[in-house]
Amino acid sequence: MVSNSPKCIPVVSTFASPFDVTPPSSDSTRKPLSLWPGMYHSPVTIALWEARSKIFESLLDPPKDAPPQSELLTRTPSHSRTTIFYPFSTDYILREQYRDPWNEVRIGILLEDLDALAGTISVKHCSDDDSTTRPLLLVTASVDKIVLKKPISVDIDLKIVASVIWVGRSSIEIQLEVMQSELEDVEASPDSVALTANFIFVARDSKTGKAAPINRLSPETELEKLLFEEAEARNNLRKKKRGGDRKEFDHGEYNKLGALLAEGRIFSDMPALADRNSILLKDTRLENSLICQPQQRNIHGRIFGGFLMHRAFELAFSTAYTFAGLVPYFLEVDHVDFLRPVDVGDFLRFKSCVLYTQLDKLDCPLINIEVVAHVTSPEIRSSEVSNTFYFKFTVRPEAKARNNGFKLRNVVPATEEEARHILERMDA
């Protein structure tokens, strides 16, 4: 699989091969790592830095007292459309950097790459190509959906194609498609799309911190116009959900709420008689903690959103693994909210649980995992939610095939708050 696109950025391994005796390049255009804000970088973030170094340099060293952009521009999706190419079939070191135990691409690292690419495209679209104006601060606001459509092999070349599909006053949506096929022309293959993702970024004035207007988008093709309309509808729905009060349950939903709580009360009041095929939600919890290090910061000095997604994914995977008793298989990121920035030095706690299971399809039972990240400040006895992540897993078919008696347990709440939260996520 090869690509001749003029905006195709090749990815190379970040570790030197012990068999490579080629002397280091003396290319004077290559930007030194000392210019980078941190050292937490995957092969993709390095490739993006090389390709967009001029834009990033203006962000790293903006002119003092620079004025904001005076006139908004109109861009087309093709202006910032970018392709990332992973030559897995020929780069052994790169292949090893992305390999998981099942000879597939590590999803956690891929999430980092998706966030880095989406961020780069948002910067490209919002830039006015004038080094004398004040650059915008672009932050990840949410991830609308990431869906894995088929396994991603680490032995076959991979491509990510991404572009802007919608722009509001100060927000921008990026759509990314991960493609993989053994055919020479991957985009011509009808089943080449292995994963799709939609990231939403918001623009802030780098001096005032207030919402800032961004360049307009002018879709050209019929597909681009359709994607714009769909994204517009999703944005309106998000605004409606944010602006509404807590949802009132109807009669049928109150019956569901009562049924969930009834099962939970048996666990509390008569544990010896509780259903052995069920488990309390609180008994599925896992947790880990970390101090956010300078090496994990992004170009704006905040903790890289892709790093947070990676850590949340690893905990969600572990939660699904300990719950099912068999190796889980990732299906999708249902939704991610970035509620507040995470800074270097923050004490971050990730808490996970199995929110609910869907057992109606015996061949593909679903495990829905919630991960909540808290920024904790022991000095002032404060803990704030910074991110919420919702993941969906099933069980790897080969693992299930080796265990004929496999059966997932049903998850039940112990409190009304847990029951309401489960029903709200089921309807989300």
CSV table of C-alpha atoms in Angstrom, one decimal:
chain,number,residue,atom,x,y,z
A,1,MET,CA,0.0,0.0,0.0
A,2,VAL,CA,1.6,3.3,-1.1
A,3,SER,CA,0.4,6.9,-1.3
A,4,ASN,CA,1.4,9.6,-3.7
A,5,SER,CA,-0.7,12.3,-2.1
A,6,PRO,CA,1.3,15.6,-1.8
A,7,LYS,CA,0.0,16.0,1.8
A,8,CYS,CA,0.9,12.4,2.8
A,9,ILE,CA,3.2,12.5,5.8
A,10,PRO,CA,5.3,9.4,6.2
A,11,VAL,CA,5.9,8.0,9.8
A,12,VAL,CA,9.2,6.6,10.8
A,13,SER,CA,10.3,4.8,13.9
A,14,THR,CA,11.6,6.9,16.8
A,15,PHE,CA,14.3,4.4,17.9
A,16,ALA,CA,17.4,3.6,15.9
A,17,SER,CA,17.8,0.1,14.7
A,18,PRO,CA,20.9,-1.8,16.1
A,19,PHE,CA,21.5,-3.0,12.5
A,20,ASP,CA,21.4,0.5,11.0
A,21,VAL,CA,24.9,2.0,10.6
A,22,THR,CA,23.8,5.0,8.5
A,23,PRO,CA,25.3,8.2,9.9
A,24,PRO,CA,22.8,10.7,11.3
A,25,SER,CA,21.4,13.2,8.8
A,26,SER,CA,23.0,16.6,8.6
A,27,ASP,CA,19.8,18.2,7.2
A,28,SER,CA,19.8,21.8,8.5
A,29,THR,CA,16.0,22.1,8.0
A,30,ARG,CA,15.3,19.4,10.6
A,31,LYS,CA,14.1,21.1,13.8
A,32,PRO,CA,16.0,20.2,17.0
A,33,LEU,CA,14.1,18.4,19.8
A,34,SER,CA,15.2,21.3,22.1
A,35,LEU,CA,12.4,23.4,20.5
A,36,TRP,CA,9.7,20.9,21.6
A,37,PRO,CA,7.6,21.7,24.6
A,38,GLY,CA,7.9,18.1,26.0
A,39,MET,CA,9.5,14.7,25.2
A,40,TYR,CA,6.2,12.7,25.2
A,41,HIS,CA,6.1,12.0,21.5
A,42,SER,CA,5.0,9.1,19.3
A,43,PRO,CA,6.4,8.6,15.7
A,44,VAL,CA,3.3,10.5,14.5
A,45,THR,CA,3.8,13.6,16.6
A,46,ILE,CA,7.4,13.7,15.4
A,47,ALA,CA,6.3,13.4,11.7
A,48,LEU,CA,3.7,16.1,12.3
A,49,TRP,CA,6.2,18.4,13.9
A,50,GLU,CA,8.5,18.0,10.9
A,51,ALA,CA,5.7,18.8,8.5
A,52,ARG,CA,4.2,21.7,10.3
A,53,SER,CA,7.3,23.2,12.0
A,54,LYS,CA,6.7,26.8,10.9
A,55,ILE,CA,3.2,26.9,12.3
A,56,PHE,CA,4.3,25.3,15.6
A,57,GLU,CA,7.2,27.7,15.9
A,58,SER,CA,4.9,30.6,15.9
A,59,LEU,CA,2.9,29.0,18.7
A,60,LEU,CA,6.0,28.3,20.8
A,61,ASP,CA,7.4,31.8,20.4
A,62,PRO,CA,4.6,34.2,19.6
A,63,PRO,CA,5.5,37.9,19.1
A,64,LYS,CA,5.0,40.0,22.2
A,65,ASP,CA,1.9,42.1,22.4
A,66,ALA,CA,0.8,40.7,19.0
A,67,PRO,CA,-2.7,41.7,17.9
A,68,PRO,CA,-5.4,39.0,17.2
A,69,GLN,CA,-6.3,38.0,13.7
A,70,SER,CA,-8.1,41.0,12.2
A,71,GLU,CA,-10.0,39.3,9.4
A,72,LEU,CA,-11.4,35.7,9.2
A,73,LEU,CA,-10.5,33.7,6.2
A,74,THR,CA,-12.6,31.1,4.3
A,75,ARG,CA,-10.9,27.7,4.0
A,76,THR,CA,-11.9,24.5,2.1
A,77,PRO,CA,-11.6,21.1,3.7
A,78,SER,CA,-8.8,20.3,1.2
A,79,HIS,CA,-6.7,23.1,2.6
A,80,SER,CA,-5.9,21.2,5.8
A,81,ARG,CA,-6.7,17.7,4.7
A,82,THR,CA,-3.7,15.5,5.8
A,83,THR,CA,-2.7,11.9,5.4
A,84,ILE,CA,-0.4,10.0,7.7
A,85,PHE,CA,1.3,6.9,6.3
A,86,TYR,CA,2.7,4.0,8.5
A,87,PRO,CA,5.0,1.7,6.5
A,88,PHE,CA,4.5,-1.2,8.8
A,89,SER,CA,5.4,-3.8,6.1
A,90,THR,CA,8.9,-2.4,5.7
A,91,ASP,CA,9.8,-0.7,8.9
A,92,TYR,CA,10.5,-3.3,11.6
A,93,ILE,CA,11.2,-0.9,14.4
A,94,LEU,CA,8.0,1.1,13.7
A,95,ARG,CA,6.1,-2.2,13.7
A,96,GLU,CA,7.5,-3.1,17.1
A,97,GLN,CA,6.6,0.2,18.6
A,98,TYR,CA,2.9,-0.3,17.7
A,99,ARG,CA,2.5,-4.1,18.2
A,100,ASP,CA,0.2,-5.4,20.9
A,101,PRO,CA,0.2,-9.0,22.2
A,102,TRP,CA,-2.3,-10.1,19.5
A,103,ASN,CA,-0.2,-8.8,16.6
A,104,GLU,CA,-2.5,-5.9,16.1
A,105,VAL,CA,-1.9,-2.1,16.5
A,106,ARG,CA,-2.0,-0.9,20.1
A,107,ILE,CA,-5.3,1.1,20.4
A,108,GLY,CA,-4.0,3.3,23.2
A,109,ILE,CA,-1.1,4.6,21.0
A,110,LEU,CA,-3.4,5.0,18.0
A,111,LEU,CA,-5.7,7.2,20.2
A,112,GLU,CA,-2.7,9.5,20.9
A,113,ASP,CA,-1.9,9.7,17.2
A,114,LEU,CA,-5.5,10.6,16.3
A,115,ASP,CA,-5.6,13.4,18.9
A,116,ALA,CA,-2.2,14.7,17.6
A,117,LEU,CA,-3.3,14.7,14.0
A,118,ALA,CA,-6.7,16.3,14.7
A,119,GLY,CA,-4.9,19.0,16.7
A,120,THR,CA,-2.5,19.7,13.9
A,121,ILE,CA,-5.3,20.0,11.4
A,122,SER,CA,-7.3,22.4,13.6
A,123,VAL,CA,-4.1,24.6,13.9
A,124,LYS,CA,-3.6,24.5,10.2
A,125,HIS,CA,-7.3,25.6,9.5
A,126,CYS,CA,-7.3,28.3,12.1
A,127,SER,CA,-3.9,29.8,11.2
A,128,ASP,CA,-3.9,33.0,9.2
A,129,ASP,CA,-0.3,32.4,7.9
A,130,ASP,CA,0.7,35.7,9.5
A,131,SER,CA,3.6,35.4,12.0
A,132,THR,CA,2.8,38.9,13.4
A,133,THR,CA,-0.7,38.0,14.8
A,134,ARG,CA,-1.5,36.4,18.1
A,135,PRO,CA,-1.9,32.6,17.6
A,136,LEU,CA,-5.0,30.9,19.0
A,137,LEU,CA,-5.1,28.3,21.8
A,138,LEU,CA,-6.8,25.2,20.5
A,139,VAL,CA,-7.9,22.6,23.0
A,140,THR,CA,-9.7,19.3,22.6
A,141,ALA,CA,-13.3,19.8,23.9
A,142,SER,CA,-14.7,16.3,23.2
A,143,VAL,CA,-14.5,13.1,21.2
A,144,ASP,CA,-17.8,12.4,19.6
A,145,LYS,CA,-17.2,8.8,18.6
A,146,ILE,CA,-14.3,6.4,17.7
A,147,VAL,CA,-15.5,3.2,16.1
A,148,LEU,CA,-13.3,0.2,15.3
A,149,LYS,CA,-14.8,-1.5,12.2
A,150,LYS,CA,-12.3,-4.3,11.8
A,151,PRO,CA,-9.0,-5.5,13.4
A,152,ILE,CA,-6.0,-3.4,12.5
A,153,SER,CA,-3.0,-5.6,11.7
A,154,VAL,CA,0.5,-4.4,12.6
A,155,ASP,CA,2.0,-6.2,9.6
A,156,ILE,CA,0.2,-4.2,6.9
A,157,ASP,CA,0.7,-0.6,5.9
A,158,LEU,CA,-1.7,1.8,7.5
A,159,LYS,CA,-3.0,5.2,6.5
A,160,ILE,CA,-4.9,7.9,8.4
A,161,VAL,CA,-6.8,10.5,6.3
A,162,ALA,CA,-8.2,13.5,8.3
A,163,SER,CA,-9.9,16.8,7.5
A,164,VAL,CA,-12.1,19.5,8.9
A,165,ILE,CA,-15.8,18.7,8.3
A,166,TRP,CA,-17.5,21.5,10.3
A,167,VAL,CA,-16.7,24.9,11.8
A,168,GLY,CA,-18.8,27.0,14.2
A,169,ARG,CA,-18.0,30.4,15.7
A,170,SER,CA,-15.2,29.1,17.9
A,171,SER,CA,-15.4,25.3,17.6
A,172,ILE,CA,-14.2,23.0,14.9
A,173,GLU,CA,-14.8,19.3,14.1
A,174,ILE,CA,-12.2,17.0,12.6
A,175,GLN,CA,-13.1,13.6,11.0
A,176,LEU,CA,-10.4,10.9,10.8
A,177,GLU,CA,-10.5,7.6,8.9
A,178,VAL,CA,-7.9,4.9,9.6
A,179,MET,CA,-7.5,2.8,6.4
A,180,GLN,CA,-5.8,-0.5,5.9
A,181,SER,CA,-5.9,-2.9,3.0
A,182,GLU,CA,-3.6,-5.4,1.3
A,183,LEU,CA,-4.6,-3.9,-2.1
A,184,GLU,CA,-2.1,-1.4,-3.7
A,185,ASP,CA,-4.7,1.4,-3.8
A,186,VAL,CA,-6.1,1.3,-0.3
A,187,GLU,CA,-8.7,4.0,-0.9
A,188,ALA,CA,-10.2,2.0,-3.7
A,189,SER,CA,-10.9,-1.0,-1.5
A,190,PRO,CA,-14.5,-1.1,-0.4
A,191,ASP,CA,-13.7,-2.3,3.1
A,192,SER,CA,-10.5,-0.4,3.7
A,193,VAL,CA,-11.8,1.8,6.6
A,194,ALA,CA,-10.8,0.2,9.8
A,195,LEU,CA,-11.6,3.0,12.3
A,196,THR,CA,-13.4,6.3,12.2
A,197,ALA,CA,-13.1,9.2,14.7
A,198,ASN,CA,-14.6,12.6,15.3
A,199,PHE,CA,-12.8,15.2,17.4
A,200,ILE,CA,-14.1,18.6,18.5
A,201,PHE,CA,-11.7,21.4,19.3
A,202,VAL,CA,-12.5,24.9,20.7
A,203,ALA,CA,-10.5,28.1,20.1
A,204,ARG,CA,-9.4,30.4,22.9
A,205,ASP,CA,-7.6,33.7,22.7
A,206,SER,CA,-4.1,32.9,23.9
A,207,LYS,CA,-3.9,36.2,25.9
A,208,THR,CA,-7.4,36.6,27.3
A,209,GLY,CA,-8.5,32.9,27.5
A,210,LYS,CA,-11.9,33.8,26.0
A,211,ALA,CA,-13.6,32.1,23.1
A,212,ALA,CA,-12.2,33.3,19.8
A,213,PRO,CA,-13.7,33.2,16.3
A,214,ILE,CA,-12.0,31.0,13.8
A,215,ASN,CA,-11.7,30.8,10.0
A,216,ARG,CA,-14.9,29.8,8.1
A,217,LEU,CA,-15.3,26.5,6.2
A,218,SER,CA,-16.6,26.2,2.7
A,219,PRO,CA,-17.4,22.6,1.7
A,220,GLU,CA,-16.9,21.9,-2.0
A,221,THR,CA,-18.0,18.4,-2.9
A,222,GLU,CA,-21.4,16.8,-2.2
A,223,LEU,CA,-19.8,14.5,0.4
A,224,GLU,CA,-18.2,17.5,2.2
A,225,LYS,CA,-21.5,19.3,2.3
A,226,LEU,CA,-23.3,16.2,3.7
A,227,LEU,CA,-20.6,15.8,6.4
A,228,PHE,CA,-21.0,19.5,7.3
A,229,GLU,CA,-24.8,19.1,7.6
A,230,GLU,CA,-24.5,16.0,9.8
A,231,ALA,CA,-21.9,17.7,12.0
A,232,GLU,CA,-24.1,20.8,12.3
A,233,ALA,CA,-27.0,18.5,13.5
A,234,ARG,CA,-24.7,16.8,16.1
A,235,ASN,CA,-23.6,20.2,17.4
A,236,ASN,CA,-27.2,21.4,17.8
A,237,LEU,CA,-28.0,18.2,19.7
A,238,ARG,CA,-25.0,18.7,22.0
A,239,LYS,CA,-26.1,22.3,22.7
A,240,LYS,CA,-29.6,21.1,23.5
A,241,LYS,CA,-28.3,18.5,25.9
A,242,ARG,CA,-26.0,21.0,27.7
A,243,GLY,CA,-28.8,23.5,28.0
A,244,GLY,CA,-31.5,21.2,29.3
A,245,ASP,CA,-32.3,20.3,32.8
A,246,ARG,CA,-31.9,16.8,34.2
A,247,LYS,CA,-34.0,14.4,32.2
A,248,GLU,CA,-37.3,13.4,33.7
A,249,PHE,CA,-38.0,9.7,33.4
A,250,ASP,CA,-41.3,8.6,31.9
A,251,HIS,CA,-43.4,5.8,33.3
A,252,GLY,CA,-41.6,3.0,31.4
A,253,GLU,CA,-38.2,4.3,32.5
A,254,TYR,CA,-39.3,4.5,36.1
A,255,ASN,CA,-40.2,0.8,35.9
A,256,LYS,CA,-36.7,0.1,34.6
A,257,LEU,CA,-35.2,2.2,37.4
A,258,GLY,CA,-37.2,0.2,39.9
A,259,ALA,CA,-36.2,-3.1,38.4
A,260,LEU,CA,-32.5,-2.2,38.6
A,261,LEU,CA,-32.8,-1.1,42.2
A,262,ALA,CA,-34.8,-4.1,43.3
A,263,GLU,CA,-31.9,-6.4,42.2
A,264,GLY,CA,-29.4,-4.3,43.9
A,265,ARG,CA,-31.4,-4.3,47.2
A,266,ILE,CA,-31.2,-8.1,47.2
A,267,PHE,CA,-27.4,-7.9,47.2
A,268,SER,CA,-27.5,-5.5,50.2
A,269,ASP,CA,-30.3,-7.1,52.2
A,270,MET,CA,-30.1,-10.8,51.3
A,271,PRO,CA,-26.6,-11.4,49.7
A,272,ALA,CA,-26.8,-15.2,50.1
A,273,LEU,CA,-29.9,-15.1,47.8
A,274,ALA,CA,-28.5,-12.7,45.2
A,275,ASP,CA,-28.3,-13.8,41.6
A,276,ARG,CA,-24.9,-15.4,41.0
A,277,ASN,CA,-25.0,-14.2,37.4
A,278,SER,CA,-25.1,-10.6,38.6
A,279,ILE,CA,-22.6,-8.3,40.3
A,280,LEU,CA,-22.8,-4.9,42.0
A,281,LEU,CA,-21.5,-2.0,40.0
A,282,LYS,CA,-19.2,-1.0,42.9
A,283,ASP,CA,-17.5,-4.4,42.8
A,284,THR,CA,-16.3,-3.9,39.2
A,285,ARG,CA,-14.2,-0.7,40.1
A,286,LEU,CA,-10.5,-0.2,39.4
A,287,GLU,CA,-8.4,2.8,40.0
A,288,ASN,CA,-4.9,4.2,39.3
A,289,SER,CA,-3.2,7.5,40.0
A,290,LEU,CA,-0.3,9.5,38.6
A,291,ILE,CA,1.5,12.8,38.8
A,292,CYS,CA,1.5,14.6,35.5
A,293,GLN,CA,5.0,15.1,34.3
A,294,PRO,CA,6.6,17.8,32.0
A,295,GLN,CA,7.4,15.1,29.4
A,296,GLN,CA,3.6,14.6,28.9
A,297,ARG,CA,2.8,18.2,28.0
A,298,ASN,CA,1.6,19.5,24.7
A,299,ILE,CA,2.6,22.6,22.7
A,300,HIS,CA,0.5,24.8,25.0
A,301,GLY,CA,2.2,23.5,28.1
A,302,ARG,CA,-0.9,21.5,29.2
A,303,ILE,CA,-1.1,17.7,29.4
A,304,PHE,CA,-1.5,16.1,26.0
A,305,GLY,CA,-5.1,15.0,25.5
A,306,GLY,CA,-4.0,11.9,23.6
A,307,PHE,CA,-1.9,10.8,26.7
A,308,LEU,CA,-5.1,11.1,28.9
A,309,MET,CA,-7.1,9.0,26.4
A,310,HIS,CA,-4.3,6.4,26.3
A,311,ARG,CA,-4.2,6.0,30.1
A,312,ALA,CA,-8.0,5.9,30.3
A,313,PHE,CA,-8.1,3.2,27.6
A,314,GLU,CA,-5.5,1.0,29.4
A,315,LEU,CA,-7.5,1.2,32.6
A,316,ALA,CA,-10.8,0.5,30.7
A,317,PHE,CA,-9.2,-2.5,29.0
A,318,SER,CA,-8.0,-3.8,32.4
A,319,THR,CA,-11.4,-3.3,33.9
A,320,ALA,CA,-13.1,-5.3,31.1
A,321,TYR,CA,-10.4,-8.0,31.4
A,322,THR,CA,-10.9,-8.5,35.2
A,323,PHE,CA,-14.6,-8.4,34.8
A,324,ALA,CA,-15.0,-10.9,31.9
A,325,GLY,CA,-12.1,-13.2,32.8
A,326,LEU,CA,-11.2,-13.4,29.2
A,327,VAL,CA,-9.2,-11.0,26.9
A,328,PRO,CA,-11.4,-8.1,25.8
A,329,TYR,CA,-11.7,-6.8,22.3
A,330,PHE,CA,-12.1,-3.0,21.8
A,331,LEU,CA,-15.1,-1.8,19.8
A,332,GLU,CA,-15.5,1.9,20.3
A,333,VAL,CA,-15.0,5.0,22.3
A,334,ASP,CA,-18.6,6.1,22.8
A,335,HIS,CA,-17.8,9.6,24.1
A,336,VAL,CA,-15.1,11.6,25.8
A,337,ASP,CA,-15.5,15.0,27.5
A,338,PHE,CA,-12.6,17.3,28.3
A,339,LEU,CA,-14.2,19.3,31.1
A,340,ARG,CA,-11.1,21.1,32.4
A,341,PRO,CA,-7.4,21.3,31.4
A,342,VAL,CA,-4.8,19.1,33.2
A,343,ASP,CA,-1.6,20.8,34.1
A,344,VAL,CA,2.0,19.6,34.7
A,345,GLY,CA,2.3,18.6,38.3
A,346,ASP,CA,-1.4,17.8,38.7
A,347,PHE,CA,-2.3,14.7,40.8
A,348,LEU,CA,-4.6,12.7,38.5
A,349,ARG,CA,-6.8,9.8,39.6
A,350,PHE,CA,-8.5,7.5,37.1
A,351,LYS,CA,-11.5,5.6,38.4
A,352,SER,CA,-13.3,3.0,36.2
A,353,CYS,CA,-16.2,0.7,36.5
A,354,VAL,CA,-18.4,-1.6,34.3
A,355,LEU,CA,-21.4,0.6,33.9
A,356,TYR,CA,-23.6,-2.1,32.3
A,357,THR,CA,-23.5,-5.1,30.0
A,358,GLN,CA,-25.6,-6.0,26.9
A,359,LEU,CA,-26.2,-9.7,26.8
A,360,ASP,CA,-28.9,-10.0,24.1
A,361,LYS,CA,-26.3,-11.0,21.4
A,362,LEU,CA,-24.7,-14.2,22.6
A,363,ASP,CA,-22.0,-14.1,19.9
A,364,CYS,CA,-21.1,-10.5,20.8
A,365,PRO,CA,-21.9,-9.6,24.4
A,366,LEU,CA,-21.0,-5.9,25.2
A,367,ILE,CA,-19.2,-4.5,28.2
A,368,ASN,CA,-19.7,-0.7,28.7
A,369,ILE,CA,-16.9,0.9,30.7
A,370,GLU,CA,-16.9,4.3,32.3
A,371,VAL,CA,-13.6,6.0,33.2
A,372,VAL,CA,-13.6,9.3,35.2
A,373,ALA,CA,-10.4,11.3,35.6
A,374,HIS,CA,-10.1,13.6,38.7
A,375,VAL,CA,-7.6,16.3,39.3
A,376,THR,CA,-7.0,16.1,43.0
A,377,SER,CA,-5.3,18.8,45.1
A,378,PRO,CA,-4.6,17.4,48.6
A,379,GLU,CA,-3.3,20.8,49.9
A,380,ILE,CA,-6.7,22.4,49.5
A,381,ARG,CA,-8.8,19.2,49.9
A,382,SER,CA,-10.2,19.6,46.3
A,383,SER,CA,-11.0,17.0,43.6
A,384,GLU,CA,-12.5,18.0,40.3
A,385,VAL,CA,-13.6,15.9,37.3
A,386,SER,CA,-11.3,16.7,34.3
A,387,ASN,CA,-12.4,14.0,31.9
A,388,THR,CA,-15.1,11.4,31.4
A,389,PHE,CA,-14.5,8.5,29.0
A,390,TYR,CA,-16.9,5.8,27.8
A,391,PHE,CA,-15.6,2.7,26.2
A,392,LYS,CA,-17.3,-0.4,24.7
A,393,PHE,CA,-15.7,-3.8,24.6
A,394,THR,CA,-16.6,-7.4,23.7
A,395,VAL,CA,-14.5,-10.6,24.2
A,396,ARG,CA,-12.0,-11.7,21.7
A,397,PRO,CA,-13.5,-14.5,19.6
A,398,GLU,CA,-10.5,-16.8,19.9
A,399,ALA,CA,-10.6,-16.5,23.8
A,400,LYS,CA,-14.3,-17.2,23.9
A,401,ALA,CA,-13.9,-20.2,21.6
A,402,ARG,CA,-11.5,-21.7,24.2
A,403,ASN,CA,-14.0,-21.3,27.0
A,404,ASN,CA,-17.3,-23.0,26.1
A,405,GLY,CA,-18.9,-22.1,29.4
A,406,PHE,CA,-18.2,-18.4,29.1
A,407,LYS,CA,-20.9,-16.1,30.3
A,408,LEU,CA,-20.8,-12.4,31.2
A,409,ARG,CA,-22.4,-11.3,34.4
A,410,ASN,CA,-25.1,-8.7,34.6
A,411,VAL,CA,-24.2,-5.4,36.4
A,412,VAL,CA,-26.7,-4.0,38.9
A,413,PRO,CA,-26.6,-0.6,40.9
A,414,ALA,CA,-26.7,-0.3,44.6
A,415,THR,CA,-28.0,3.2,44.7
A,416,GLU,CA,-30.6,5.3,42.8
A,417,GLU,CA,-27.8,7.6,41.6
A,418,GLU,CA,-26.0,4.7,40.0
A,419,ALA,CA,-29.3,3.4,38.5
A,420,ARG,CA,-30.2,6.8,37.0
A,421,HIS,CA,-26.7,7.1,35.6
A,422,ILE,CA,-26.9,3.7,33.9
A,423,LEU,CA,-30.2,4.5,32.3
A,424,GLU,CA,-29.0,7.9,31.1
A,425,ARG,CA,-25.9,6.3,29.4
A,426,MET,CA,-28.1,3.6,27.8
A,427,ASP,CA,-30.2,6.4,26.2
A,428,ALA,CA,-27.2,8.6,25.3
